[in-house]
PDB file of C-alpha atoms (C1' of nucleotides) in Angstrom:
ATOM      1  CA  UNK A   1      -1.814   1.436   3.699  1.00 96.00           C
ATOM      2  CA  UNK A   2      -0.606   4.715   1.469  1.00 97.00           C
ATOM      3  CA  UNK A   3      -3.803   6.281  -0.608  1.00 97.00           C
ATOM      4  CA  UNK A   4      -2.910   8.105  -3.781  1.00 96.00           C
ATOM      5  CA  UNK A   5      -5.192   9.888  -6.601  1.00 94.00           C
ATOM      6  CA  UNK A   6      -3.452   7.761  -9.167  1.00 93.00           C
ATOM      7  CA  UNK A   7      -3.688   4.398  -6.954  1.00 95.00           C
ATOM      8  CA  UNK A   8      -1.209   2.739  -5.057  1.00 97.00           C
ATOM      9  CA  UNK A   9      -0.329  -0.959  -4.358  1.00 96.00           C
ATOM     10  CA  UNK A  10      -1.278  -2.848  -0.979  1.00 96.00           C
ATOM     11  CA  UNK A  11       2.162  -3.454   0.668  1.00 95.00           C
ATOM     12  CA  UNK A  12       2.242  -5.627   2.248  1.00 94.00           C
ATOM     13  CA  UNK A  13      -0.211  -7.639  -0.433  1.00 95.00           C
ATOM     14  CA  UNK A  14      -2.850 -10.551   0.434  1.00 95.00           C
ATOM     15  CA  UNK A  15      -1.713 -13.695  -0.279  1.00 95.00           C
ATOM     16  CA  UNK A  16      -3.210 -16.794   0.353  1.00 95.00           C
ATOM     17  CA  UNK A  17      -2.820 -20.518   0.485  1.00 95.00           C
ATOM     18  CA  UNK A  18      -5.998 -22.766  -0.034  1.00 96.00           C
ATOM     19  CA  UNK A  19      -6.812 -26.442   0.145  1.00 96.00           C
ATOM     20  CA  UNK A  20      -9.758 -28.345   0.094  1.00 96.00           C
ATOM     21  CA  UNK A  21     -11.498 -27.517  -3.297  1.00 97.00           C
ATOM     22  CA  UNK A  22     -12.916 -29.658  -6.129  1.00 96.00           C
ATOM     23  CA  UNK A  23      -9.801 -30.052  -8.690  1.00 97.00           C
ATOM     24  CA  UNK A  24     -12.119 -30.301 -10.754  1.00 96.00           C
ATOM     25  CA  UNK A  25     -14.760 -27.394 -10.542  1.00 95.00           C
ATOM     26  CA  UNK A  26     -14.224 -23.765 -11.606  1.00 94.00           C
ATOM     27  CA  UNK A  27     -13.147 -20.729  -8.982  1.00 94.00           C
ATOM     28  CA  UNK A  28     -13.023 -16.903  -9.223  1.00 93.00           C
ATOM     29  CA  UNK A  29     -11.111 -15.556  -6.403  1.00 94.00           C
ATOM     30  CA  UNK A  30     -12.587 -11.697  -5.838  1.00 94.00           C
ATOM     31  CA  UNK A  31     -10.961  -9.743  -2.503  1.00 95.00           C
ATOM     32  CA  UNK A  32     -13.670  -7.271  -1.075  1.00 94.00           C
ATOM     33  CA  UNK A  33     -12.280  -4.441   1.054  1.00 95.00           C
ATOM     34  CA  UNK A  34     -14.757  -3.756   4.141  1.00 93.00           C
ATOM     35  CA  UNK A  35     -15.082  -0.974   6.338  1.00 93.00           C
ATOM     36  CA  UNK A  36     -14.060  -2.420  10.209  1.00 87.00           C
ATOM     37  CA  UNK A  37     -16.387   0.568  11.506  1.00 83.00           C
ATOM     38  CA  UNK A  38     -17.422   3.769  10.460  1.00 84.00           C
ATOM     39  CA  UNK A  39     -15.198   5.747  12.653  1.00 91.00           C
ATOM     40  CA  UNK A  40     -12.344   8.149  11.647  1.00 93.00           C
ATOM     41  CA  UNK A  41      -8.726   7.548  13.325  1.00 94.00           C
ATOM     42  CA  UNK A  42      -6.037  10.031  14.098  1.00 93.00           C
ATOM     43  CA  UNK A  43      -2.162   8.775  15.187  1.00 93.00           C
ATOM     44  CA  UNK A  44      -1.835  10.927  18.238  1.00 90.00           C
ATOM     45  CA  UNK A  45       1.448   9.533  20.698  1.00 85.00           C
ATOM     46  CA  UNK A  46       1.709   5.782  19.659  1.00 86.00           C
ATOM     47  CA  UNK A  47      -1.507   4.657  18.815  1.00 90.00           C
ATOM     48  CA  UNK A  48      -4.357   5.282  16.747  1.00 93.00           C
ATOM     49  CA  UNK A  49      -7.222   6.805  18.151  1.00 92.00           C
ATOM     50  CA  UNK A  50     -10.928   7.867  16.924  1.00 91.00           C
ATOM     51  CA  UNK A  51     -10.679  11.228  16.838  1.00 83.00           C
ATOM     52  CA  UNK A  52     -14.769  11.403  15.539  1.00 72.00           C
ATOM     53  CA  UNK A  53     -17.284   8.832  16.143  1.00 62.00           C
ATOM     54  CA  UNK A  54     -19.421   9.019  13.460  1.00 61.00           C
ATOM     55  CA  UNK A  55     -23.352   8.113  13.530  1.00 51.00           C
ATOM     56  CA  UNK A  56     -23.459   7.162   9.988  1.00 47.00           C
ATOM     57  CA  UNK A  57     -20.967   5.630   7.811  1.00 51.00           C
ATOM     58  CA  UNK A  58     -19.563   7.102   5.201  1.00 52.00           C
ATOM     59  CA  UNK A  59     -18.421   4.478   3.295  1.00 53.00           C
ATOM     60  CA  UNK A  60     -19.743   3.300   0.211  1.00 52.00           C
ATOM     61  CA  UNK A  61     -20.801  -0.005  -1.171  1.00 46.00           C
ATOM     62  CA  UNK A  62     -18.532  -2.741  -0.521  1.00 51.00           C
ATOM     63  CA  UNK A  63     -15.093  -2.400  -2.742  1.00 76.00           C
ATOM     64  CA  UNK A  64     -14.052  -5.752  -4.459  1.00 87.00           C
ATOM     65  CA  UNK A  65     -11.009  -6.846  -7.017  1.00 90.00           C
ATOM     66  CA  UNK A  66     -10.871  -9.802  -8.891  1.00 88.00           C
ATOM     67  CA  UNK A  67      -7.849 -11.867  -9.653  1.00 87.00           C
ATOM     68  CA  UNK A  68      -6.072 -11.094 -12.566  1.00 78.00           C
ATOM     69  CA  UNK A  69      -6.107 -15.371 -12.760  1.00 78.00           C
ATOM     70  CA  UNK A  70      -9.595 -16.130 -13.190  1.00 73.00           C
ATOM     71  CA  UNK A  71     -11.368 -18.753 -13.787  1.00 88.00           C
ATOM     72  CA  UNK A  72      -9.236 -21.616 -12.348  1.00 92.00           C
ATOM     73  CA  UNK A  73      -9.486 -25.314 -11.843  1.00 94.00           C
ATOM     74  CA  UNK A  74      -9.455 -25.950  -7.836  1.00 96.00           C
ATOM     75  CA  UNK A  75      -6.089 -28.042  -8.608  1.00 96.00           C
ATOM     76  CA  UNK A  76      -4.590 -24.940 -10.063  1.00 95.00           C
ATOM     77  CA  UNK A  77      -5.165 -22.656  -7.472  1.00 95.00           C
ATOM     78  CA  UNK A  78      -4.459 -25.021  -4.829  1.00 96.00           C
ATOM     79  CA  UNK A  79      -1.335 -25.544  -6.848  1.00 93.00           C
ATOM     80  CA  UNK A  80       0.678 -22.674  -4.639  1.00 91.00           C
ATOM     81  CA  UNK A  81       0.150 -19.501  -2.688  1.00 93.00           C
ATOM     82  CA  UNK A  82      -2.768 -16.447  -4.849  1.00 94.00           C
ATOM     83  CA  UNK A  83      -1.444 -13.034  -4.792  1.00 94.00           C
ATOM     84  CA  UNK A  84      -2.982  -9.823  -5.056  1.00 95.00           C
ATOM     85  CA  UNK A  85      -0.376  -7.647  -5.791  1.00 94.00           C
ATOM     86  CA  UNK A  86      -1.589  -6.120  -8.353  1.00 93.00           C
ATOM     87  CA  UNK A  87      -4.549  -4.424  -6.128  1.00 95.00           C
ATOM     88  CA  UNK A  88      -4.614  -0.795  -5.958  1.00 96.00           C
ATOM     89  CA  UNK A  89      -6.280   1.299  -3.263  1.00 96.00           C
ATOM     90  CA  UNK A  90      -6.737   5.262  -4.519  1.00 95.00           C
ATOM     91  CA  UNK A  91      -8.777   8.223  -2.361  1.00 94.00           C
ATOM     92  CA  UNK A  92      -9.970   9.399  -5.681  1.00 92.00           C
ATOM     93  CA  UNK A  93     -13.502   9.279  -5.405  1.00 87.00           C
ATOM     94  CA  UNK A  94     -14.350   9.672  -9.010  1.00 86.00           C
ATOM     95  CA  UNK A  95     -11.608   6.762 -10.283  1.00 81.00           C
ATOM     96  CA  UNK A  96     -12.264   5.660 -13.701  1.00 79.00           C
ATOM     97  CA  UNK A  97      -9.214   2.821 -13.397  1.00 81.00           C
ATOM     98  CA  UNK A  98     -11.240   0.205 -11.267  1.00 83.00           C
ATOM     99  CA  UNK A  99      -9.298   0.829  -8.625  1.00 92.00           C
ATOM    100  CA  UNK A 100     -10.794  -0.167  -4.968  1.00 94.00           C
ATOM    101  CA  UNK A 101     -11.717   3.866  -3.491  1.00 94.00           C
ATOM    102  CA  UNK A 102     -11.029   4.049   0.288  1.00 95.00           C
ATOM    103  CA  UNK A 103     -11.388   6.375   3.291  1.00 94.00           C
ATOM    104  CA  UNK A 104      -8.234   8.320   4.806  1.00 95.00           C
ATOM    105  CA  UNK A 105      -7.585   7.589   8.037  1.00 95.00           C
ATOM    106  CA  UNK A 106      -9.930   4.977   8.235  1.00 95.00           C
ATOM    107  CA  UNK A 107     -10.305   0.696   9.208  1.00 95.00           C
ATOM    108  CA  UNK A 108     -10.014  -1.946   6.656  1.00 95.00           C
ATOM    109  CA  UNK A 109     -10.275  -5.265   6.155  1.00 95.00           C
ATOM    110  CA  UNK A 110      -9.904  -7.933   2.993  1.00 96.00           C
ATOM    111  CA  UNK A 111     -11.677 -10.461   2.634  1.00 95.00           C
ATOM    112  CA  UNK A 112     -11.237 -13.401   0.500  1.00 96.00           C
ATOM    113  CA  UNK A 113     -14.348 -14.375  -1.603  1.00 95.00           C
ATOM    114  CA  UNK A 114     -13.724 -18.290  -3.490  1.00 96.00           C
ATOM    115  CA  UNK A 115     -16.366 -18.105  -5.606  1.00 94.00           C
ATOM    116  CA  UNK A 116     -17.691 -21.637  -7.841  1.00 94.00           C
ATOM    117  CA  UNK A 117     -17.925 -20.712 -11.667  1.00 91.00           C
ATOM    118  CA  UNK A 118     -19.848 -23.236 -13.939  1.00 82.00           C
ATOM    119  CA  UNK A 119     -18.702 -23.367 -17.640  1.00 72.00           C
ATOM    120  CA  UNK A 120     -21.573 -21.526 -18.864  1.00 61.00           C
ATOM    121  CA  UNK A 121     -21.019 -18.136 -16.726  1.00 65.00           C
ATOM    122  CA  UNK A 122     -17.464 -17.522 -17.046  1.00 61.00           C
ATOM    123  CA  UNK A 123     -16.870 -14.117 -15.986  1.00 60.00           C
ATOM    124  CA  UNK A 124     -16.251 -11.186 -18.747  1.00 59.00           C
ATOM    125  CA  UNK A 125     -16.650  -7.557 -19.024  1.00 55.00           C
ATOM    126  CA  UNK A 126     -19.996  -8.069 -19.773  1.00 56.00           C
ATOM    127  CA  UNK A 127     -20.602 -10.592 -17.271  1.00 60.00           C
ATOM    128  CA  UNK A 128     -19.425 -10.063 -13.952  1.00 64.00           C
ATOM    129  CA  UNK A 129     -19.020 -12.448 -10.831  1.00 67.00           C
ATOM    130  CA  UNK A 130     -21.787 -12.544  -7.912  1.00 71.00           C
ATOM    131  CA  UNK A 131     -21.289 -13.464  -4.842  1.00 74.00           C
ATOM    132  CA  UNK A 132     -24.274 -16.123  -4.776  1.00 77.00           C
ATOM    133  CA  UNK A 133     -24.788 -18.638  -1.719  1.00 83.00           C
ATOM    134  CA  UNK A 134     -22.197 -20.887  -2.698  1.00 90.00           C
ATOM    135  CA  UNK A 135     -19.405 -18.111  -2.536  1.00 94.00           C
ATOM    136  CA  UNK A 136     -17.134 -19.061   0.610  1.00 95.00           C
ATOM    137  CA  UNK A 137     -16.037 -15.722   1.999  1.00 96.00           C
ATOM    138  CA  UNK A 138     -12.761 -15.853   4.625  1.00 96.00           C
ATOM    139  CA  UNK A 139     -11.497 -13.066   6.556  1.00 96.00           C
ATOM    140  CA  UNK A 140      -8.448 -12.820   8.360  1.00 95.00           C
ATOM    141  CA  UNK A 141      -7.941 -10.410  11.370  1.00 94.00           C
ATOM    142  CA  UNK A 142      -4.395 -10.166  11.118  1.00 92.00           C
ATOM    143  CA  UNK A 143      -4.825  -8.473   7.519  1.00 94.00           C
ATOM    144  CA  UNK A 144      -6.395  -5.043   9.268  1.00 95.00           C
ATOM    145  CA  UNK A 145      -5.241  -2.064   8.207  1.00 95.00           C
ATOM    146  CA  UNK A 146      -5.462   1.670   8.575  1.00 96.00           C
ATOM    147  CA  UNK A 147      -5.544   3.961   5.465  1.00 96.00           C
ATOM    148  CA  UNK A 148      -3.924   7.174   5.629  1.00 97.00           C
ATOM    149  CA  UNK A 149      -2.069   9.738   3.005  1.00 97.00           C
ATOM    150  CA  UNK A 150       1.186  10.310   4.247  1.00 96.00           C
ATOM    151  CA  UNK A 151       2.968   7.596   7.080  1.00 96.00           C
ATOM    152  CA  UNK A 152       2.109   9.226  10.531  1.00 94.00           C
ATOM    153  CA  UNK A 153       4.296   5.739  11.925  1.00 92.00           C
ATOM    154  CA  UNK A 154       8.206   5.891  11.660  1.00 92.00           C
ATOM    155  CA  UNK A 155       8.201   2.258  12.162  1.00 92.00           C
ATOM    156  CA  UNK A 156       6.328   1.228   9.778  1.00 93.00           C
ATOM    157  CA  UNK A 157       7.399   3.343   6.943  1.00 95.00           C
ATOM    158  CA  UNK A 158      11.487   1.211   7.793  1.00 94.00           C
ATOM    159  CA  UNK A 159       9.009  -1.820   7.825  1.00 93.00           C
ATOM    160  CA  UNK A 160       8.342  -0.960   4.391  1.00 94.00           C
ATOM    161  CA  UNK A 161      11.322   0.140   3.390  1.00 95.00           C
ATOM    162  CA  UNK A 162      13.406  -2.722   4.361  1.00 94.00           C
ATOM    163  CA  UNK A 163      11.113  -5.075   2.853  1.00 94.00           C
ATOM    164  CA  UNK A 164       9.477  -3.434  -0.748  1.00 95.00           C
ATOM    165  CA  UNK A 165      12.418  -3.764  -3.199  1.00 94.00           C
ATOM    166  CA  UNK A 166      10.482  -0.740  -4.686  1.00 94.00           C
ATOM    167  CA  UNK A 167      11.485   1.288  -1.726  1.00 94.00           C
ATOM    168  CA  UNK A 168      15.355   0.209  -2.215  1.00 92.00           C
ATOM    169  CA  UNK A 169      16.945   3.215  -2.362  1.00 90.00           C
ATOM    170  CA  UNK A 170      15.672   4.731   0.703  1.00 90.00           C
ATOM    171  CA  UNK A 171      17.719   2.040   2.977  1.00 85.00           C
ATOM    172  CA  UNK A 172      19.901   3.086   5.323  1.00 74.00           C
ATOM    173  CA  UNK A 173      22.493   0.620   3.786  1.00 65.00           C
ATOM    174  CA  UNK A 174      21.796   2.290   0.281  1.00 51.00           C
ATOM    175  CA  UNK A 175      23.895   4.849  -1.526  1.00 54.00           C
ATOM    176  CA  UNK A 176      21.517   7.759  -2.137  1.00 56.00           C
ATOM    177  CA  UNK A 177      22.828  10.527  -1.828  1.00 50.00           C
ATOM    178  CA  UNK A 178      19.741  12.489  -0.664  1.00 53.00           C
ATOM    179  CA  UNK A 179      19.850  10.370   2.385  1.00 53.00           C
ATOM    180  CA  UNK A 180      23.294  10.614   3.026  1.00 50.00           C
ATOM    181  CA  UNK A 181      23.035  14.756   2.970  1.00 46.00           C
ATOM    182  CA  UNK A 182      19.936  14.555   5.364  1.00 45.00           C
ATOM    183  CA  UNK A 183      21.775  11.994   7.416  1.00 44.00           C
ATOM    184  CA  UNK A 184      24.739  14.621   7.397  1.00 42.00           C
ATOM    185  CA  UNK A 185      22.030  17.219   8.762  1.00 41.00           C
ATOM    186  CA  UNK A 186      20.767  14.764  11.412  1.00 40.00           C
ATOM    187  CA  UNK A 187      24.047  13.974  13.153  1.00 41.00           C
ATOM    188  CA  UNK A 188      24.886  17.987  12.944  1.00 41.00           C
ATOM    189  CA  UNK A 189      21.659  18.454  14.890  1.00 39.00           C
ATOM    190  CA  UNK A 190      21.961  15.477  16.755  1.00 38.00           C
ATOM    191  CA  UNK A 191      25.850  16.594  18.422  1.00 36.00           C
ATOM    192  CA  UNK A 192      24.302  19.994  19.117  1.00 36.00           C
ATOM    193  CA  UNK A 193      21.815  18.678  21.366  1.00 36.00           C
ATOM    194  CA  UNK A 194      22.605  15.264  22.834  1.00 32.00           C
ATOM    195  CA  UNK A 195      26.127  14.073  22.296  1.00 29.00           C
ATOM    196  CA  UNK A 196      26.205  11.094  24.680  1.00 28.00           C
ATOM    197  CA  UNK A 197      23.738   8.648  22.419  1.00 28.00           C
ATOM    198  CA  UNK A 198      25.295   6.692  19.585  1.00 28.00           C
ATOM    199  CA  UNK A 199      24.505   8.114  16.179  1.00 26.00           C
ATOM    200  CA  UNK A 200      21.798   5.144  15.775  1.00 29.00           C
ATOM    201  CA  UNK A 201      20.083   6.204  18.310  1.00 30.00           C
ATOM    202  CA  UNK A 202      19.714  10.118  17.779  1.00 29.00           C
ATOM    203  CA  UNK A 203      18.009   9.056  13.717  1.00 29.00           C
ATOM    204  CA  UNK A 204      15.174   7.196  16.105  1.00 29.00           C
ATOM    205  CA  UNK A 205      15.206  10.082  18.037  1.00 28.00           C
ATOM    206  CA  UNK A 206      14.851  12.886  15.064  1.00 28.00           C
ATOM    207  CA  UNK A 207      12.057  11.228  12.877  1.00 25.00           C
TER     208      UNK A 207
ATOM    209  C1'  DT B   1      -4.168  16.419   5.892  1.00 90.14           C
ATOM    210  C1'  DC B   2      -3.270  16.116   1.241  1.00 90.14           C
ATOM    211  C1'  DT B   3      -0.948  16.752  -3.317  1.00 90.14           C
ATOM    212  C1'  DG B   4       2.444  16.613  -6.968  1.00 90.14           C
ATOM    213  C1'  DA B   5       7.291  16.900  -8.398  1.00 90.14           C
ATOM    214  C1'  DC B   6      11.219  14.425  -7.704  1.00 90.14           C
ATOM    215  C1'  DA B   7      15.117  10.911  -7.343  1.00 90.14           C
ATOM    216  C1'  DC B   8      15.942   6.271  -7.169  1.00 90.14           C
ATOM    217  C1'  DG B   9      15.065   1.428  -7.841  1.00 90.14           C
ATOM    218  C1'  DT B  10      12.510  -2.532 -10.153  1.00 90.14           C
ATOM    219  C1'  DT B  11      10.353  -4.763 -13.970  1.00 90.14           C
TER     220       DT B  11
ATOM    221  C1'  DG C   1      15.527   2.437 -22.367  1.00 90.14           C
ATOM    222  C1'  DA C   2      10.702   3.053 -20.988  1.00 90.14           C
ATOM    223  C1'  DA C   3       7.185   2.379 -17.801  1.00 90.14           C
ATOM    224  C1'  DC C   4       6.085   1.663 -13.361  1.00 90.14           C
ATOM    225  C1'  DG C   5       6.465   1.505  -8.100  1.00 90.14           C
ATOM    226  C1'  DT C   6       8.575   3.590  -4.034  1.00 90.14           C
ATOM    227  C1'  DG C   7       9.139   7.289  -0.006  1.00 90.14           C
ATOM    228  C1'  DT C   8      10.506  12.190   0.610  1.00 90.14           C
ATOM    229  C1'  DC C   9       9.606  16.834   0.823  1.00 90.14           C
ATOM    230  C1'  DA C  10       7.791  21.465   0.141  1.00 90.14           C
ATOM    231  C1'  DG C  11       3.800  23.922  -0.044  1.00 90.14           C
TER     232       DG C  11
END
DNA sequence: TCTGACACGTT
DNA sequence: GAACGTGTCAG
């Protein structure tokens, strides 16, 4: 995941389906962010790596976002899939837009907190949700992720591309025209030095 | 490694 | 048309 000063969405986002809750009882949904170890991770051939094993962890307090939805009846948020799309994850330690602060280069993981809400403590500014013993907490190991500042994997970064409608114009089967100059400069380069490989081939080979 | 300006696309 | 969300690129 891509950390910026100003914040930047989770792509791809958490998104859930969930069954078996009262219809009839009040949730908050809150997504925590947790450190998967205190280590620091550099992308060094085709994998990442701990580059320093660190004895104490520098993370801070456990980082959590709550569902722009919320409170809900069970029913309705069984109703379809929960998004949190709207989460953004910043570097910035001293973010004043209640954004959730990571680590560069760094492990994550979300978890999923379903927390019961009784009439009388719906959450506000002024009163905020805790996580009390009859908060169901799910974590799914699939949704790991590294942080970093600028994509260190090619593949990932046409993952992203070909799939955040955000990202649109930077597809190959796009018409910008910044692409289509540096894709001008590629194949020049590319004829210099190999000229037996297809031209799809010498872009894998040149980023 | 990180930042900010930038062009382009979505909402 | 404005605000916002993207990856790129130069420094």
């Amino acid at each position: 995941m891509v950390l910026t000063k100003g914040g930047r969405r989770m792509f791809p986002y958490c998104r859930y389906r969930l069954t078996g809750l009262d219809p009839n009882q009040l949730y908050s949904l809150i997504l925590s962010i947790v450190p998967f170890g205190p280590d620091r991770y550099h992308w060094i051939g085709n994998n990442w790596k701990v580059l320093t094993e660190l004895k104490h962890s520098c993370q801070g307090p456990c980082q959590a976002f709550s569902h722009h939805h919320e409170p809900y009846l069970g029913s309705v948020w069984m109703c379809g899939s929960v998004s949190f799309y709207k989460l953004k994850l910043t570097n910035h330690s001293q973010d004043m837009d209640e954004h959730i602060v990571l680590h560069s280069l760094h492990r994550y993981i979300p978890r999923l907190h379903v927390v019961p809400v009784s009439d009388k403590q719906v959450p506000s500014p002024d009163n905020c949700v805790t996580l009390g013993p009859e908060t169901m907490t799910f974590i799914f190991p699939q949704t790991e992720f590294v942080t970093v500042t600028t994509y260190q994997n090619f593949q990932i970064t046409q993952l992203k591309i070909n799939h955040n409608p955000f990202a649109k114009g930077f597809r190959e089967d796009g018409k910008n025209p910044r692409l289509q100059r540096l894709s001008k400069i590629e194949f020049f380069f590319f004829r210099q030095n190999c000229p037996a490989l297809p031209y799809t081939d010498s872009k894998k080979l040149l980023t």
